Coordinates of C-alpha atoms in Angstrom, one line a residue:
X1 CA -0.5 -12.0 -18.3
X2 CA -3.7 -11.5 -15.8
X3 CA -4.3 -8.2 -14.1
X4 CA -3.1 -9.4 -10.9
X5 CA 0.1 -10.9 -12.3
X6 CA 0.7 -7.7 -14.0
X7 CA 0.0 -5.8 -10.7
X8 CA 2.5 -7.9 -8.7
X9 CA 5.1 -7.6 -11.5
X10 CA 4.8 -3.8 -11.5
X11 CA 5.2 -3.7 -7.6
X12 CA 8.4 -5.9 -7.8
X13 CA 9.7 -3.8 -10.8
X14 CA 9.0 -0.3 -9.1
X15 CA 10.8 -1.4 -6.0
X16 CA 13.8 -2.7 -7.9
X17 CA 13.9 0.5 -9.9
X18 CA 14.2 2.8 -6.9
X19 CA 16.3 0.3 -4.7
X20 CA 18.7 -0.2 -7.5
X21 CA 20.0 3.2 -7.2
X22 CA 22.8 2.8 -4.4
X23 CA 24.8 -0.3 -3.5
X24 CA 22.0 -2.0 -1.5
X25 CA 19.6 -3.5 -4.0
X26 CA 17.5 -5.3 -1.5
X27 CA 16.0 -2.2 0.4
X28 CA 15.2 1.5 0.0
X29 CA 17.2 4.2 1.5
X30 CA 15.4 7.3 2.8
X31 CA 16.4 9.2 -0.3
X32 CA 15.1 6.3 -2.5
X33 CA 12.1 6.1 -0.7
X34 CA 11.5 10.0 -0.9
X35 CA 12.0 9.9 -4.8
X36 CA 9.6 6.8 -5.2
X37 CA 6.9 8.5 -3.2
X38 CA 7.3 12.0 -5.2
X39 CA 7.3 10.1 -8.7
X40 CA 4.9 7.4 -8.1
X41 CA 2.4 8.5 -5.7
X42 CA 1.9 12.1 -7.0
X43 CA -0.8 11.6 -9.5
X44 CA -4.0 13.7 -8.7
X45 CA -6.2 11.0 -10.3
X46 CA -4.9 8.3 -7.9
X47 CA -4.9 10.8 -4.8
X48 CA -8.7 11.3 -5.4
X49 CA -9.4 7.5 -5.1
X50 CA -7.8 7.4 -1.5
X51 CA -8.2 9.5 1.6
X52 CA -4.9 11.5 2.6
X53 CA -5.2 9.9 5.9
X54 CA -4.9 6.4 4.5
X55 CA -1.7 7.5 2.5
X56 CA -0.3 9.0 5.6
X57 CA -1.0 5.8 7.7
X58 CA 0.8 3.6 5.0
X59 CA 3.7 5.9 4.8
X60 CA 4.2 6.4 8.5
X61 CA 4.4 2.9 9.3
X62 CA 6.6 1.8 6.3
X63 CA 9.8 1.4 8.2
X64 CA 8.4 -1.2 10.7
X65 CA 11.9 -2.0 12.3
X66 CA 13.1 1.5 12.4
X67 CA 16.4 0.6 10.7
X68 CA 16.3 3.5 8.3
X69 CA 15.9 1.1 5.3
X70 CA 12.6 0.0 3.6
X71 CA 12.9 -3.7 2.7
X72 CA 10.7 -5.3 0.4
X73 CA 8.6 -6.9 2.9
X74 CA 7.9 -3.4 4.5
X75 CA 7.4 -1.9 1.0
X76 CA 4.6 -4.5 0.1
X77 CA 2.9 -4.1 3.3
X78 CA 2.7 -0.3 2.5
X79 CA 1.4 -1.2 -0.9
X80 CA -1.4 -3.4 0.7
X81 CA -2.4 -0.5 3.0
X82 CA -2.7 1.8 0.1
X83 CA -4.8 -0.8 -1.8
X84 CA -6.9 -1.0 1.3
X85 CA -7.4 2.7 1.3
X86 CA -8.5 2.7 -2.2
X87 CA -11.1 0.1 -1.6
X88 CA -12.3 1.8 1.7
X89 CA -12.9 5.0 -0.5
X90 CA -14.7 3.2 -3.2
X91 CA -16.8 1.0 -1.2
X92 CA -17.1 2.6 2.3
X93 CA -15.5 1.5 5.5
X94 CA -18.3 -0.8 6.5
X95 CA -19.3 -2.2 3.2
X96 CA -18.8 -5.8 2.7
X97 CA -19.0 -6.7 6.3
X98 CA -21.7 -9.2 7.4
X99 CA -23.6 -7.4 9.9
X100 CA -25.4 -10.4 11.1
X101 CA -22.4 -12.3 11.7
X102 CA -22.7 -14.4 15.0
X103 CA -26.4 -13.8 15.1
X104 CA -28.7 -16.9 15.2
X105 CA -30.7 -15.9 11.8
X106 CA -33.2 -18.9 12.3
X107 CA -34.7 -17.8 15.7
X108 CA -36.2 -14.2 16.1

């Protein structure tokens, strides 16, 4: 299995593990989400790879439809924001952007 395949598989398994503690297996309750965050996002090594503001942003926007439950779509969007935060911390906010985009490079 490739690294990306293993990462995707792990994301699904983590969601299933925590969503599976009550009757609704397709979403996380507030209690399940709190437990997931406390256990899965508490490693100091991980926290050193992402700014606290990026973690806070991802978590404050997790329940997009404000129904008190976090479905898999909302969870996966949160994970994507956390990954984006890690990338930003590693490479900087503006790294990778084409600063000359839109400029006519042939004429100066």
